[in-house]
Amino acid sequence: EEMPGLQAVHRELGSKVRFVGIDEEDRRAAALSFLHRVGVTYPSGFDGSGAVATAFRIEGTPTTYFISHGKMLDFHTGRLTKSQLLTYLRQIFGVS
């Protein structure tokens, strides 16, 4: 449900903010098919072993992390609307 909003913000902000998706619940082929179907253009990784989810102590999906220079600045667990995402990005990174 949140992918169209993430993609829209990714398109709007261009190189001001980098988006990276991590899929840890699906089979890779199914995930790639979904990304193609919904038109996601930002990079997406695959965490088949659950190592990324464990490292970030993800307790629910979706979870969005806001990271700068290897440091986690904030996170949001649950669906983000386009408006909510833009608010986070303005507050944390000063971008609009």
PDB file as gemmi writes it, atoms N, CA and C in Angstrom:
CRYST1    1.000    1.000    1.000  90.00  90.00  90.00 P 1                      
ATOM      1  N   GLU A   1       0.803  -1.202   0.000  1.00  0.00           N  
ATOM      2  CA  GLU A   1       0.000   0.000   0.000  1.00  0.00           C  
ATOM      3  C   GLU A   1       0.846   1.266   0.000  1.00  0.00           C  
ATOM      4  N   GLU A   2       2.019   1.220   0.626  1.00  0.00           N  
ATOM      5  CA  GLU A   2       2.814   2.444   0.702  1.00  0.00           C  
ATOM      6  C   GLU A   2       3.781   2.632  -0.464  1.00  0.00           C  
ATOM      7  N   MET A   3       3.978   1.604  -1.271  1.00  0.00           N  
ATOM      8  CA  MET A   3       4.956   1.676  -2.356  1.00  0.00           C  
ATOM      9  C   MET A   3       4.705   2.822  -3.333  1.00  0.00           C  
ATOM     10  N   PRO A   4       3.484   3.098  -3.760  1.00  0.00           N  
ATOM     11  CA  PRO A   4       3.284   4.224  -4.680  1.00  0.00           C  
ATOM     12  C   PRO A   4       3.736   5.560  -4.081  1.00  0.00           C  
ATOM     13  N   GLY A   5       3.495   5.763  -2.790  1.00  0.00           N  
ATOM     14  CA  GLY A   5       3.934   6.997  -2.132  1.00  0.00           C  
ATOM     15  C   GLY A   5       5.439   7.088  -2.035  1.00  0.00           C  
ATOM     16  N   LEU A   6       6.091   5.969  -1.692  1.00  0.00           N  
ATOM     17  CA  LEU A   6       7.554   5.950  -1.634  1.00  0.00           C  
ATOM     18  C   LEU A   6       8.148   6.267  -3.007  1.00  0.00           C  
ATOM     19  N   GLN A   7       7.596   5.644  -4.027  1.00  0.00           N  
ATOM     20  CA  GLN A   7       8.080   5.863  -5.390  1.00  0.00           C  
ATOM     21  C   GLN A   7       7.867   7.319  -5.805  1.00  0.00           C  
ATOM     22  N   ALA A   8       6.721   7.884  -5.477  1.00  0.00           N  
ATOM     23  CA  ALA A   8       6.425   9.274  -5.838  1.00  0.00           C  
ATOM     24  C   ALA A   8       7.419  10.231  -5.174  1.00  0.00           C  
ATOM     25  N   VAL A   9       7.716  10.009  -3.900  1.00  0.00           N  
ATOM     26  CA  VAL A   9       8.665  10.875  -3.198  1.00  0.00           C  
ATOM     27  C   VAL A   9      10.069  10.673  -3.771  1.00  0.00           C  
ATOM     28  N   HIS A  10      10.419   9.440  -4.072  1.00  0.00           N  
ATOM     29  CA  HIS A  10      11.709   9.152  -4.706  1.00  0.00           C  
ATOM     30  C   HIS A  10      11.846   9.945  -6.009  1.00  0.00           C  
ATOM     31  N   ARG A  11      10.811   9.954  -6.819  1.00  0.00           N  
ATOM     32  CA  ARG A  11      10.828  10.697  -8.086  1.00  0.00           C  
ATOM     33  C   ARG A  11      10.933  12.205  -7.833  1.00  0.00           C  
ATOM     34  N   GLU A  12      10.171  12.697  -6.867  1.00  0.00           N  
ATOM     35  CA  GLU A  12      10.142  14.139  -6.583  1.00  0.00           C  
ATOM     36  C   GLU A  12      11.478  14.660  -6.068  1.00  0.00           C  
ATOM     37  N   LEU A  13      12.125  13.901  -5.204  1.00  0.00           N  
ATOM     38  CA  LEU A  13      13.334  14.398  -4.556  1.00  0.00           C  
ATOM     39  C   LEU A  13      14.613  14.092  -5.317  1.00  0.00           C  
ATOM     40  N   GLY A  14      14.522  13.222  -6.303  1.00  0.00           N  
ATOM     41  CA  GLY A  14      15.701  12.923  -7.108  1.00  0.00           C  
ATOM     42  C   GLY A  14      16.873  12.468  -6.266  1.00  0.00           C  
ATOM     43  N   SER A  15      17.990  13.169  -6.385  1.00  0.00           N  
ATOM     44  CA  SER A  15      19.210  12.754  -5.688  1.00  0.00           C  
ATOM     45  C   SER A  15      19.358  13.360  -4.290  1.00  0.00           C  
ATOM     46  N   LYS A  16      18.360  14.102  -3.818  1.00  0.00           N  
ATOM     47  CA  LYS A  16      18.456  14.709  -2.487  1.00  0.00           C  
ATOM     48  C   LYS A  16      18.436  13.659  -1.366  1.00  0.00           C  
ATOM     49  N   VAL A  17      17.725  12.566  -1.606  1.00  0.00           N  
ATOM     50  CA  VAL A  17      17.605  11.483  -0.620  1.00  0.00           C  
ATOM     51  C   VAL A  17      17.698  10.170  -1.376  1.00  0.00           C  
ATOM     52  N   ARG A  18      18.392   9.221  -0.822  1.00  0.00           N  
ATOM     53  CA  ARG A  18      18.515   7.907  -1.455  1.00  0.00           C  
ATOM     54  C   ARG A  18      17.537   6.930  -0.818  1.00  0.00           C  
ATOM     55  N   PHE A  19      16.799   6.232  -1.643  1.00  0.00           N  
ATOM     56  CA  PHE A  19      15.863   5.216  -1.189  1.00  0.00           C  
ATOM     57  C   PHE A  19      16.442   3.841  -1.496  1.00  0.00           C  
ATOM     58  N   VAL A  20      16.318   2.923  -0.552  1.00  0.00           N  
ATOM     59  CA  VAL A  20      16.716   1.534  -0.772  1.00  0.00           C  
ATOM     60  C   VAL A  20      15.661   0.669  -0.093  1.00  0.00           C  
ATOM     61  N   GLY A  21      15.058  -0.216  -0.854  1.00  0.00           N  
ATOM     62  CA  GLY A  21      14.087  -1.152  -0.297  1.00  0.00           C  
ATOM     63  C   GLY A  21      14.769  -2.458   0.059  1.00  0.00           C  
ATOM     64  N   ILE A  22      14.299  -3.102   1.111  1.00  0.00           N  
ATOM     65  CA  ILE A  22      14.809  -4.425   1.492  1.00  0.00           C  
ATOM     66  C   ILE A  22      13.596  -5.336   1.655  1.00  0.00           C  
ATOM     67  N   ASP A  23      13.590  -6.410   0.909  1.00  0.00           N  
ATOM     68  CA  ASP A  23      12.517  -7.398   1.002  1.00  0.00           C  
ATOM     69  C   ASP A  23      13.021  -8.572   1.814  1.00  0.00           C  
ATOM     70  N   GLU A  24      12.291  -8.908   2.877  1.00  0.00           N  
ATOM     71  CA  GLU A  24      12.740 -10.026   3.703  1.00  0.00           C  
ATOM     72  C   GLU A  24      11.652 -11.064   3.959  1.00  0.00           C  
ATOM     73  N   GLU A  25      10.554 -10.955   3.262  1.00  0.00           N  
ATOM     74  CA  GLU A  25       9.475 -11.898   3.531  1.00  0.00           C  
ATOM     75  C   GLU A  25       9.037 -12.719   2.324  1.00  0.00           C  
ATOM     76  N   ASP A  26       9.489 -12.368   1.157  1.00  0.00           N  
ATOM     77  CA  ASP A  26       9.002 -13.005  -0.061  1.00  0.00           C  
ATOM     78  C   ASP A  26      10.100 -13.805  -0.750  1.00  0.00           C  
ATOM     79  N   ARG A  27       9.705 -14.570  -1.725  1.00  0.00           N  
ATOM     80  CA  ARG A  27      10.692 -15.179  -2.620  1.00  0.00           C  
ATOM     81  C   ARG A  27      11.178 -14.088  -3.557  1.00  0.00           C  
ATOM     82  N   ARG A  28      12.435 -14.139  -3.941  1.00  0.00           N  
ATOM     83  CA  ARG A  28      13.026 -13.070  -4.743  1.00  0.00           C  
ATOM     84  C   ARG A  28      12.302 -12.855  -6.066  1.00  0.00           C  
ATOM     85  N   ALA A  29      11.949 -13.932  -6.761  1.00  0.00           N  
ATOM     86  CA  ALA A  29      11.265 -13.797  -8.052  1.00  0.00           C  
ATOM     87  C   ALA A  29       9.925 -13.079  -7.880  1.00  0.00           C  
ATOM     88  N   ALA A  30       9.187 -13.442  -6.847  1.00  0.00           N  
ATOM     89  CA  ALA A  30       7.892 -12.794  -6.582  1.00  0.00           C  
ATOM     90  C   ALA A  30       8.094 -11.320  -6.230  1.00  0.00           C  
ATOM     91  N   ALA A  31       9.126 -11.028  -5.458  1.00  0.00           N  
ATOM     92  CA  ALA A  31       9.403  -9.647  -5.069  1.00  0.00           C  
ATOM     93  C   ALA A  31       9.769  -8.799  -6.289  1.00  0.00           C  
ATOM     94  N   LEU A  32      10.624  -9.327  -7.147  1.00  0.00           N  
ATOM     95  CA  LEU A  32      11.010  -8.595  -8.355  1.00  0.00           C  
ATOM     96  C   LEU A  32       9.823  -8.354  -9.274  1.00  0.00           C  
ATOM     97  N   SER A  33       8.962  -9.348  -9.393  1.00  0.00           N  
ATOM     98  CA  SER A  33       7.759  -9.200 -10.211  1.00  0.00           C  
ATOM     99  C   SER A  33       6.867  -8.097  -9.653  1.00  0.00           C  
ATOM    100  N   PHE A  34       6.702  -8.069  -8.338  1.00  0.00           N  
ATOM    101  CA  PHE A  34       5.892  -7.035  -7.689  1.00  0.00           C  
ATOM    102  C   PHE A  34       6.494  -5.654  -7.921  1.00  0.00           C  
ATOM    103  N   LEU A  35       7.799  -5.507  -7.716  1.00  0.00           N  
ATOM    104  CA  LEU A  35       8.453  -4.213  -7.908  1.00  0.00           C  
ATOM    105  C   LEU A  35       8.263  -3.713  -9.337  1.00  0.00           C  
ATOM    106  N   HIS A  36       8.385  -4.606 -10.283  1.00  0.00           N  
ATOM    107  CA  HIS A  36       8.188  -4.241 -11.681  1.00  0.00           C  
ATOM    108  C   HIS A  36       6.734  -3.824 -11.937  1.00  0.00           C  
ATOM    109  N   ARG A  37       5.812  -4.588 -11.387  1.00  0.00           N  
ATOM    110  CA  ARG A  37       4.377  -4.324 -11.599  1.00  0.00           C  
ATOM    111  C   ARG A  37       3.962  -2.967 -11.026  1.00  0.00           C  
ATOM    112  N   VAL A  38       4.500  -2.575  -9.860  1.00  0.00           N  
ATOM    113  CA  VAL A  38       4.099  -1.300  -9.262  1.00  0.00           C  
ATOM    114  C   VAL A  38       4.994  -0.130  -9.678  1.00  0.00           C  
ATOM    115  N   GLY A  39       6.043  -0.416 -10.479  1.00  0.00           N  
ATOM    116  CA  GLY A  39       6.856   0.644 -11.047  1.00  0.00           C  
ATOM    117  C   GLY A  39       7.921   1.229 -10.137  1.00  0.00           C  
ATOM    118  N   VAL A  40       8.433   0.451  -9.206  1.00  0.00           N  
ATOM    119  CA  VAL A  40       9.474   0.937  -8.298  1.00  0.00           C  
ATOM    120  C   VAL A  40      10.795   1.053  -9.063  1.00  0.00           C  
ATOM    121  N   THR A  41      11.434   2.225  -8.961  1.00  0.00           N  
ATOM    122  CA  THR A  41      12.698   2.442  -9.665  1.00  0.00           C  
ATOM    123  C   THR A  41      13.888   2.600  -8.732  1.00  0.00           C  
ATOM    124  N   TYR A  42      13.653   2.721  -7.429  1.00  0.00           N  
ATOM    125  CA  TYR A  42      14.789   2.816  -6.509  1.00  0.00           C  
ATOM    126  C   TYR A  42      15.339   1.415  -6.243  1.00  0.00           C  
ATOM    127  N   PRO A  43      16.608   1.308  -5.816  1.00  0.00           N  
ATOM    128  CA  PRO A  43      17.217  -0.005  -5.599  1.00  0.00           C  
ATOM    129  C   PRO A  43      16.480  -0.811  -4.532  1.00  0.00           C  
ATOM    130  N   SER A  44      16.486  -2.103  -4.721  1.00  0.00           N  
ATOM    131  CA  SER A  44      15.856  -2.998  -3.750  1.00  0.00           C  
ATOM    132  C   SER A  44      16.759  -4.198  -3.534  1.00  0.00           C  
ATOM    133  N   GLY A  45      17.009  -4.473  -2.266  1.00  0.00           N  
ATOM    134  CA  GLY A  45      17.809  -5.636  -1.898  1.00  0.00           C  
ATOM    135  C   GLY A  45      16.918  -6.761  -1.414  1.00  0.00           C  
ATOM    136  N   PHE A  46      17.513  -7.907  -1.243  1.00  0.00           N  
ATOM    137  CA  PHE A  46      16.775  -9.083  -0.802  1.00  0.00           C  
ATOM    138  C   PHE A  46      17.474  -9.672   0.416  1.00  0.00           C  
ATOM    139  N   ASP A  47      16.723  -9.846   1.491  1.00  0.00           N  
ATOM    140  CA  ASP A  47      17.254 -10.376   2.742  1.00  0.00           C  
ATOM    141  C   ASP A  47      16.656 -11.751   2.997  1.00  0.00           C  
ATOM    142  N   GLY A  48      17.023 -12.711   2.167  1.00  0.00           N  
ATOM    143  CA  GLY A  48      16.465 -14.054   2.264  1.00  0.00           C  
ATOM    144  C   GLY A  48      16.763 -14.751   3.580  1.00  0.00           C  
ATOM    145  N   SER A  49      17.895 -14.421   4.209  1.00  0.00           N  
ATOM    146  CA  SER A  49      18.276 -15.072   5.459  1.00  0.00           C  
ATOM    147  C   SER A  49      17.707 -14.363   6.681  1.00  0.00           C  
ATOM    148  N   GLY A  50      17.218 -13.153   6.518  1.00  0.00           N  
ATOM    149  CA  GLY A  50      16.701 -12.384   7.651  1.00  0.00           C  
ATOM    150  C   GLY A  50      17.785 -11.645   8.416  1.00  0.00           C  
ATOM    151  N   ALA A  51      19.020 -11.608   7.893  1.00  0.00           N  
ATOM    152  CA  ALA A  51      20.138 -10.968   8.589  1.00  0.00           C  
ATOM    153  C   ALA A  51      19.928  -9.465   8.778  1.00  0.00           C  
ATOM    154  N   VAL A  52      19.402  -8.792   7.755  1.00  0.00           N  
ATOM    155  CA  VAL A  52      19.171  -7.350   7.867  1.00  0.00           C  
ATOM    156  C   VAL A  52      18.075  -7.084   8.896  1.00  0.00           C  
ATOM    157  N   ALA A  53      17.011  -7.845   8.832  1.00  0.00           N  
ATOM    158  CA  ALA A  53      15.913  -7.683   9.799  1.00  0.00           C  
ATOM    159  C   ALA A  53      16.420  -7.897  11.217  1.00  0.00           C  
ATOM    160  N   THR A  54      17.283  -8.868  11.413  1.00  0.00           N  
ATOM    161  CA  THR A  54      17.846  -9.129  12.735  1.00  0.00           C  
ATOM    162  C   THR A  54      18.763  -7.989  13.167  1.00  0.00           C  
ATOM    163  N   ALA A  55      19.625  -7.531  12.266  1.00  0.00           N  
ATOM    164  CA  ALA A  55      20.572  -6.468  12.594  1.00  0.00           C  
ATOM    165  C   ALA A  55      19.870  -5.173  12.987  1.00  0.00           C  
ATOM    166  N   PHE A  56      18.756  -4.883  12.334  1.00  0.00           N  
ATOM    167  CA  PHE A  56      18.025  -3.656  12.627  1.00  0.00           C  
ATOM    168  C   PHE A  56      16.903  -3.870  13.648  1.00  0.00           C  
ATOM    169  N   ARG A  57      16.824  -5.089  14.170  1.00  0.00           N  
ATOM    170  CA  ARG A  57      15.808  -5.433  15.177  1.00  0.00           C  
ATOM    171  C   ARG A  57      14.397  -5.054  14.718  1.00  0.00           C  
ATOM    172  N   ILE A  58      14.095  -5.407  13.473  1.00  0.00           N  
ATOM    173  CA  ILE A  58      12.781  -5.113  12.921  1.00  0.00           C  
ATOM    174  C   ILE A  58      11.739  -5.969  13.612  1.00  0.00           C  
ATOM    175  N   GLU A  59      10.740  -5.320  14.180  1.00  0.00           N  
ATOM    176  CA  GLU A  59       9.684  -6.026  14.894  1.00  0.00           C  
ATOM    177  C   GLU A  59       8.383  -6.051  14.130  1.00  0.00           C  
ATOM    178  N   GLY A  60       8.332  -5.395  13.001  1.00  0.00           N  
ATOM    179  CA  GLY A  60       7.126  -5.376  12.182  1.00  0.00           C  
ATOM    180  C   GLY A  60       7.434  -4.784  10.830  1.00  0.00           C  
ATOM    181  N   THR A  61       6.646  -5.134   9.855  1.00  0.00           N  
ATOM    182  CA  THR A  61       6.846  -4.567   8.530  1.00  0.00           C  
ATOM    183  C   THR A  61       5.546  -3.928   8.073  1.00  0.00           C  
ATOM    184  N   PRO A  62       5.622  -2.869   7.331  1.00  0.00           N  
ATOM    185  CA  PRO A  62       6.848  -2.229   6.888  1.00  0.00           C  
ATOM    186  C   PRO A  62       7.487  -1.389   8.002  1.00  0.00           C  
ATOM    187  N   THR A  63       8.799  -1.245   7.939  1.00  0.00           N  
ATOM    188  CA  THR A  63       9.547  -0.344   8.804  1.00  0.00           C  
ATOM    189  C   THR A  63      10.440   0.496   7.912  1.00  0.00           C  
ATOM    190  N   THR A  64      10.432   1.803   8.135  1.00  0.00           N  
ATOM    191  CA  THR A  64      11.247   2.726   7.364  1.00  0.00           C  
ATOM    192  C   THR A  64      12.315   3.304   8.275  1.00  0.00           C  
ATOM    193  N   TYR A  65      13.568   3.208   7.836  1.00  0.00           N  
ATOM    194  CA  TYR A  65      14.695   3.752   8.591  1.00  0.00           C  
ATOM    195  C   TYR A  65      15.241   4.971   7.873  1.00  0.00           C  
ATOM    196  N   PHE A  66      15.614   5.954   8.652  1.00  0.00           N  
ATOM    197  CA  PHE A  66      16.212   7.174   8.136  1.00  0.00           C  
ATOM    198  C   PHE A  66      17.662   7.171   8.598  1.00  0.00           C  
ATOM    199  N   ILE A  67      18.577   6.984   7.645  1.00  0.00           N  
ATOM    200  CA  ILE A  67      19.990   6.768   7.950  1.00  0.00           C  
ATOM    201  C   ILE A  67      20.826   7.806   7.219  1.00  0.00           C  
ATOM    202  N   SER A  68      21.838   8.318   7.902  1.00  0.00           N  
ATOM    203  CA  SER A  68      22.775   9.244   7.279  1.00  0.00           C  
ATOM    204  C   SER A  68      24.185   8.904   7.735  1.00  0.00           C  
ATOM    205  N   HIS A  69      25.078   8.729   6.787  1.00  0.00           N  
ATOM    206  CA  HIS A  69      26.479   8.427   7.076  1.00  0.00           C  
ATOM    207  C   HIS A  69      26.618   7.241   8.028  1.00  0.00           C  
ATOM    208  N   GLY A  70      25.818   6.206   7.783  1.00  0.00           N  
ATOM    209  CA  GLY A  70      25.894   4.978   8.567  1.00  0.00           C  
ATOM    210  C   GLY A  70      25.253   5.040   9.934  1.00  0.00           C  
ATOM    211  N   LYS A  71      24.596   6.127  10.252  1.00  0.00           N  
ATOM    212  CA  LYS A  71      23.968   6.319  11.554  1.00  0.00           C  
ATOM    213  C   LYS A  71      22.447   6.371  11.413  1.00  0.00           C  
ATOM    214  N   MET A  72      21.738   5.564  12.206  1.00  0.00           N  
ATOM    215  CA  MET A  72      20.280   5.608  12.166  1.00  0.00           C  
ATOM    216  C   MET A  72      19.810   6.841  12.937  1.00  0.00           C  
ATOM    217  N   LEU A  73      19.063   7.708  12.248  1.00  0.00           N  
ATOM    218  CA  LEU A  73      18.579   8.941  12.849  1.00  0.00           C  
ATOM    219  C   LEU A  73      17.172   8.806  13.407  1.00  0.00           C  
ATOM    220  N   ASP A  74      16.366   7.973  12.772  1.00  0.00           N  
ATOM    221  CA  ASP A  74      14.983   7.773  13.210  1.00  0.00           C  
ATOM    222  C   ASP A  74      14.431   6.580  12.442  1.00  0.00           C  
ATOM    223  N   PHE A  75      13.263   6.121  12.857  1.00  0.00           N  
ATOM    224  CA  PHE A  75      12.580   5.058  12.125  1.00  0.00           C  
ATOM    225  C   PHE A  75      11.086   5.171  12.366  1.00  0.00           C  
ATOM    226  N   HIS A  76      10.342   4.512  11.501  1.00  0.00           N  
ATOM    227  CA  HIS A  76       8.882   4.478  11.608  1.00  0.00           C  
ATOM    228  C   HIS A  76       8.424   3.064  11.286  1.00  0.00           C  
ATOM    229  N   THR A  77       7.704   2.452  12.216  1.00  0.00           N  
ATOM    230  CA  THR A  77       7.147   1.126  11.976  1.00  0.00           C  
ATOM    231  C   THR A  77       5.686   1.288  11.571  1.00  0.00           C  
ATOM    232  N   GLY A  78       5.320   0.643  10.486  1.00  0.00           N  
ATOM    233  CA  GLY A  78       3.968   0.751   9.951  1.00  0.00           C  
ATOM    234  C   GLY A  78       3.975   1.525   8.648  1.00  0.00           C  
ATOM    235  N   ARG A  79       2.835   1.552   8.023  1.00  0.00           N  
ATOM    236  CA  ARG A  79       2.694   2.201   6.717  1.00  0.00           C  
ATOM    237  C   ARG A  79       2.895   3.703   6.835  1.00  0.00           C  
ATOM    238  N   LEU A  80       3.637   4.264   5.899  1.00  0.00           N  
ATOM    239  CA  LEU A  80       3.821   5.709   5.793  1.00  0.00           C  
ATOM    240  C   LEU A  80       3.074   6.217   4.569  1.00  0.00           C  
ATOM    241  N   THR A  81       2.332   7.286   4.745  1.00  0.00           N  
ATOM    242  CA  THR A  81       1.729   7.939   3.590  1.00  0.00           C  
ATOM    243  C   THR A  81       2.791   8.839   2.951  1.00  0.00           C  
ATOM    244  N   LYS A  82       2.526   9.292   1.759  1.00  0.00           N  
ATOM    245  CA  LYS A  82       3.430  10.211   1.079  1.00  0.00           C  
ATOM    246  C   LYS A  82       3.645  11.457   1.931  1.00  0.00           C  
ATOM    247  N   SER A  83       2.575  11.990   2.486  1.00  0.00           N  
ATOM    248  CA  SER A  83       2.645  13.193   3.308  1.00  0.00           C  
ATOM    249  C   SER A  83       3.494  12.961   4.563  1.00  0.00           C  
ATOM    250  N   GLN A  84       3.298  11.828   5.224  1.00  0.00           N  
ATOM    251  CA  GLN A  84       4.083  11.519   6.413  1.00  0.00           C  
ATOM    252  C   GLN A  84       5.561  11.379   6.070  1.00  0.00           C  
ATOM    253  N   LEU A  85       5.861  10.707   4.964  1.00  0.00           N  
ATOM    254  CA  LEU A  85       7.242  10.527   4.548  1.00  0.00           C  
ATOM    255  C   LEU A  85       7.899  11.874   4.267  1.00  0.00           C  
ATOM    256  N   LEU A  86       7.207  12.742   3.560  1.00  0.00           N  
ATOM    257  CA  LEU A  86       7.755  14.072   3.275  1.00  0.00           C  
ATOM    258  C   LEU A  86       8.009  14.851   4.564  1.00  0.00           C  
ATOM    259  N   THR A  87       7.122  14.722   5.543  1.00  0.00           N  
ATOM    260  CA  THR A  87       7.311  15.396   6.833  1.00  0.00           C  
ATOM    261  C   THR A  87       8.573  14.891   7.519  1.00  0.00           C  
ATOM    262  N   TYR A  88       8.760  13.568   7.578  1.00  0.00           N  
ATOM    263  CA  TYR A  88       9.986  13.003   8.151  1.00  0.00           C  
ATOM    264  C   TYR A  88      11.219  13.543   7.437  1.00  0.00           C  
ATOM    265  N   LEU A  89      11.205  13.525   6.116  1.00  0.00           N  
ATOM    266  CA  LEU A  89      12.373  13.940   5.347  1.00  0.00           C  
ATOM    267  C   LEU A  89      12.687  15.423   5.550  1.00  0.00           C  
ATOM    268  N   ARG A  90      11.657  16.250   5.673  1.00  0.00           N  
ATOM    269  CA  ARG A  90      11.873  17.678   5.953  1.00  0.00           C  
ATOM    270  C   ARG A  90      12.497  17.846   7.332  1.00  0.00           C  
ATOM    271  N   GLN A  91      11.923  17.159   8.331  1.00  0.00           N  
ATOM    272  CA  GLN A  91      12.394  17.316   9.703  1.00  0.00           C  
ATOM    273  C   GLN A  91      13.801  16.765   9.914  1.00  0.00           C  
ATOM    274  N   ILE A  92      14.085  15.615   9.341  1.00  0.00           N  
ATOM    275  CA  ILE A  92      15.348  14.938   9.594  1.00  0.00           C  
ATOM    276  C   ILE A  92      16.473  15.451   8.696  1.00  0.00           C  
ATOM    277  N   PHE A  93      16.171  15.621   7.409  1.00  0.00           N  
ATOM    278  CA  PHE A  93      17.215  15.984   6.449  1.00  0.00           C  
ATOM    279  C   PHE A  93      17.088  17.394   5.892  1.00  0.00           C  
ATOM    280  N   GLY A  94      15.987  18.079   6.190  1.00  0.00           N  
ATOM    281  CA  GLY A  94      15.802  19.434   5.702  1.00  0.00           C  
ATOM    282  C   GLY A  94      15.545  19.530   4.210  1.00  0.00           C  
ATOM    283  N   VAL A  95      15.019  18.459   3.624  1.00  0.00           N  
ATOM    284  CA  VAL A  95      14.743  18.468   2.182  1.00  0.00           C  
ATOM    285  C   VAL A  95      13.263  18.625   1.919  1.00  0.00           C  
ATOM    286  N   SER A  96      12.942  19.150   0.763  1.00  0.00           N  
ATOM    287  CA  SER A  96      11.534  19.254   0.376  1.00  0.00           C  
ATOM    288  C   SER A  96      11.414  19.183  -1.124  1.00  0.00           C  
TER     289      SER A  96                                                      
END                                                                             
